[in-house]
Amino acid sequence: MYCISWFIHVLLFLLTSSVYLNGSCLESGSKPPRPIISELRANFATQSLVVKWLVNHTGLARESGDTYEIQVGRTDNLTIVHNSKVSSCPLGSDSTLTWTWVSTLPLQCADHSIRIRRFCSHADPSDWSQWKTNYGAQDTVDRVWKKTKMFPYQQVLKEGSTILFCCVPPRGIHITNMTFNSTTSYPLINITHRVTAIAVHNLNITQASGSGVYSWCEDTTEKRNNYCSNFISFCPQRPENLSCGTEDLRTVICTWNPGRPANLYEPYKRTHTLHIKNTGEDLIKCGEWSCRFQAVPGLEWYHVSVVVRNQLGEEKQSYSFNITDRVFPVPEGVKVSPGVTEANVSWVMRGNLSGLELFCQVTADPVEPRRLTRLAEAADLQSTSMVCNGGSDERCDVSLEQLSPNTLYATRVRCAVRGNLEGEWTQPTHFTTYPLVTLDVWRKVRLLSHGQRNVTLLWTPQLSGSASSVKIQGYKVRWRQEGFQWILWRNREQTQTEISIGPGQCDMIIQAVIQPGSSPPGHITIPPVERIEYLRNATCVSGSASGGFHLIWKEQEAVTCGYTVEWCTVGSGVSCTLQWRKVPVGNTSVSLPAGDFKAGHRYTFDIYGCTDEGDKLLGIRTGYSQELKPVQSPRLVEPIRTTSSSVTLEWRYHEDDHSHPGFITGYLVTVHKTGSQRSPGHVRSPFTKMVADPHNKSLTIVGLQEHQKYTFHLSALTNVGPGPPTTVTVKTQTIPSILLAKILTPLLLLLGLAILLCLFWKMLRSCIVELFGYPAGMNIKPIELDLHLHETSERLRCLKVGDCACSDIEILSVRPTMSERTPLIHPKLPRLSSSFTTIPSSSFCPVHPSSYSSSMSSSLPSLSPPCPSSSTQHLHQKGYCPQSPTEVWDSSVQTSLTNRSYFPSVGAEQSVELKPIRGTDSSDISSSPIKLSNLITSEPSEGPQLRPGALLENIDGYITTDSLVKSMTAYMNGQSH
């Protein structure tokens, strides 16, 4: 039995091993063998688990690969905290797979177990492998430390991450509180029945705590146990701008930019290593910014990589180069031999660079004494380039020229292999040039008669640096013309001299005599007379904002030795010192400082170009550094011409006078109306007129009021404003036609009114009579009526009564009763009685019936002289004809008159009778016929006779008393004669 049992176990073992070793999934639906975990290792620095297992692909389709499912369980309960599937590429028949898992909870806080199972194509998954466990620190705490421990401990934590801190107490002790960074308490998380944790989010590096953080655990022992410290940092950054080069082909130096500066130190500081990939050299330990290694003999191409690491990870950067292209030579042993205006610089090259063609550059920069070490690399005043031999025993030297005398310089040297980038500048080497006195020479030429000229030679000594202590003994002047040479000596106080020369070209040289030696000669050439050009037109310029001048001119090809700008104050009335400024060739502008000029003064600048034949005048500029208002006022020309609506001003002004404090740009005329009334609060608004042409000195102001006084203020203008004004008051003229119209208008109005009154007088009079006459029915006072009758009788009293040849007078007296009295109605009214007898048109008084009968009854009885006093007549006032239709007759007298002169047949008798009013009995009428025979004969008598129609005057249809009296008087006068 024992043998049989042993045999069965061996057989099962062999079958199991065969399945594992073959790894076969030959049949569809069969399970693959379960994986066997060969190793489980914990990395507490990174809090990660690394698991390895064996793989056998014998008999499997390798092109598809395998898939594995991995589970991570925590604590004794094997709580699944991670589950994932991973795939592997087809490997050899017997290979090992590795998988790494990073835990958010420190591995010391709890047990972590891993198991794996395998998936094959078209097959069920294999069985799970056995759990492989990594144990936490619980047993160590119980057996070794016997006190509460906190994790993680002394580790580098990643900035910005979330970290779980746990406390592992001994058995039987419980955690009551956990604190992070001394002051902050967090909620407790139970990992197991004895392990407690807290979660801290977004770790950051603060200025207060720096990169270190601290935490504590408090347990049931009522003590703060196990203080724990950790560090916060960040992942390394990839090196930037990696480059390598050599100075002497012996040592290679690689540099880079490490990025964010590290915040941790040893032993947590990040490390940099360099590896030359195409050699068998070991890793080279580097610094934070650079790495240095020895060149490999015979190797031109280098492939290097720089790796930066820390506890949180690593980054790598690669670079390849040819060492011959990355040579940056460094000069050594720089020496300087200074002179007055030049210096000699020499050096040797570091290392042996023989066989390489070196190209070196030398600069000399003037340095201020207070800043000897400050150099302006981008603004070299003197720079010289040369080719240098790279041998180690040979010195390279170069001469710097055109240096300023007595000036402190800093010289530097850099070299490069031709075609490559330049190397680094050497440290500056300082030197000072020797002092020197130079002369700035100019001339002023005045033309005399017969081509002779007077030249005023001017010079200004220029001392550089401490050369001001050098004493000038005098000046030596030489000039040559037409093969002759002259020499003059001037003492040190003199800075000009006058020389007479002929019409030809003349060369002048002047030198300052100093101790020791002489200054460089100053040279100037006077061109011949026929080559001198005289310019008349000047261009106006304005001063700059700073108060100086900035002059610009066109470049001239004939100019070979620079330009000269000379100027002097003009129009000031006093002589000024001629000043000038030299401008190097190639420059076509100059800025003159404000300190050399005064505001309100006019300056003229002559620009000369230096040629081989002398200085040639190129242009003239004139202007003010700062213009001011004019100081002179214009002078008006009298008399001033005026009209009724305009005033013409004329004045005198010298606008081109150089003494003006600014360019005269025109004139301003301000006009004020004077002597006019204005309402309170009203402000007179003067208006201005401007003359834009300074040469135009007249202005006509139009649109003025006639016969009005105006005040004119005339002033000159510059760009700054007007100057003092000239004031004049002028009155405009009066227009004669307007004055005549003002006089004739009222006269014509009065004359027209008088004509209208004459033309319409009768109409107006009738209207007045109708409006203001006595209406019918008024009670007229008897006194007024008697007075009227008395006046009429007095007029007729002087008339003599002659014998009438034939006169028949018939008077009918009608006295109706009171009941029969009928009011007379005006014929124009609608109630006119139809019983009236119409008087024929041939009667002598074609008037209104009512007024006719009333007039006859009241006026005719007065014809018998003298008027009987006993006769009672109802008379009306003189000139009055009753118009009222309501008048009632108390007694009527019907009168019939015969006047043969009014009828066509001579001697015939006609009578005009007034018939009695309807309703009147004939018995009430008493007739008393009166015959007037031959009252008017057919033949005219010698005396005055009545004209036809002249007996009675008809005015607007009425017979007035005056007309009747006039007619009777004329008749009686004719009878008397």
mmCIF file with all atom_site columns, C-alpha atoms in Angstrom, residues 249-250 252 278-279 281 294-302 321-324:
data_model
loop_
_atom_site.group_PDB
_atom_site.id
_atom_site.type_symbol
_atom_site.label_atom_id
_atom_site.label_alt_id
_atom_site.label_comp_id
_atom_site.label_asym_id
_atom_site.label_entity_id
_atom_site.label_seq_id
_atom_site.pdbx_PDB_ins_code
_atom_site.Cartn_x
_atom_site.Cartn_y
_atom_site.Cartn_z
_atom_site.occupancy
_atom_site.B_iso_or_equiv
_atom_site.pdbx_formal_charge
_atom_site.auth_seq_id
_atom_site.auth_comp_id
_atom_site.auth_asym_id
_atom_site.auth_atom_id
_atom_site.pdbx_PDB_model_num
ATOM 1  C CA . LEU A 1 249 ? 41.998 69.553 -27.738 1.00 0.00 ? 249 LEU A CA 1
ATOM 2  C CA . ARG A 1 250 ? 42.923 67.943 -24.441 1.00 0.00 ? 250 ARG A CA 1
ATOM 3  C CA . VAL A 1 252 ? 36.301 68.487 -23.264 1.00 0.00 ? 252 VAL A CA 1
ATOM 4  C CA . ASN A 1 278 ? 30.590 55.179 -28.337 1.00 0.00 ? 278 ASN A CA 1
ATOM 5  C CA . THR A 1 279 ? 33.395 54.324 -25.914 1.00 0.00 ? 279 THR A CA 1
ATOM 6  C CA . GLU A 1 281 ? 34.481 54.650 -20.604 1.00 0.00 ? 281 GLU A CA 1
ATOM 7  C CA . GLN A 1 294 ? 39.600 64.005 -21.025 1.00 0.00 ? 294 GLN A CA 1
ATOM 8  C CA . ALA A 1 295 ? 39.447 63.754 -24.789 1.00 0.00 ? 295 ALA A CA 1
ATOM 9  C CA . VAL A 1 296 ? 39.824 60.259 -26.157 1.00 0.00 ? 296 VAL A CA 1
ATOM 10 C CA . PRO A 1 297 ? 42.931 60.164 -28.401 1.00 0.00 ? 297 PRO A CA 1
ATOM 11 C CA . GLY A 1 298 ? 42.065 59.690 -32.043 1.00 0.00 ? 298 GLY A CA 1
ATOM 12 C CA . LEU A 1 299 ? 38.313 60.089 -31.494 1.00 0.00 ? 299 LEU A CA 1
ATOM 13 C CA . GLU A 1 300 ? 36.646 62.932 -33.424 1.00 0.00 ? 300 GLU A CA 1
ATOM 14 C CA . TRP A 1 301 ? 32.920 62.162 -33.050 1.00 0.00 ? 301 TRP A CA 1
ATOM 15 C CA . TYR A 1 302 ? 31.470 61.971 -29.549 1.00 0.00 ? 302 TYR A CA 1
ATOM 16 C CA . PHE A 1 321 ? 29.548 66.614 -31.922 1.00 0.00 ? 321 PHE A CA 1
ATOM 17 C CA . ASN A 1 322 ? 32.844 66.638 -33.839 1.00 0.00 ? 322 ASN A CA 1
ATOM 18 C CA . ILE A 1 323 ? 35.582 67.793 -31.546 1.00 0.00 ? 323 ILE A CA 1
ATOM 19 C CA . THR A 1 324 ? 37.447 69.651 -34.300 1.00 0.00 ? 324 THR A CA 1
#
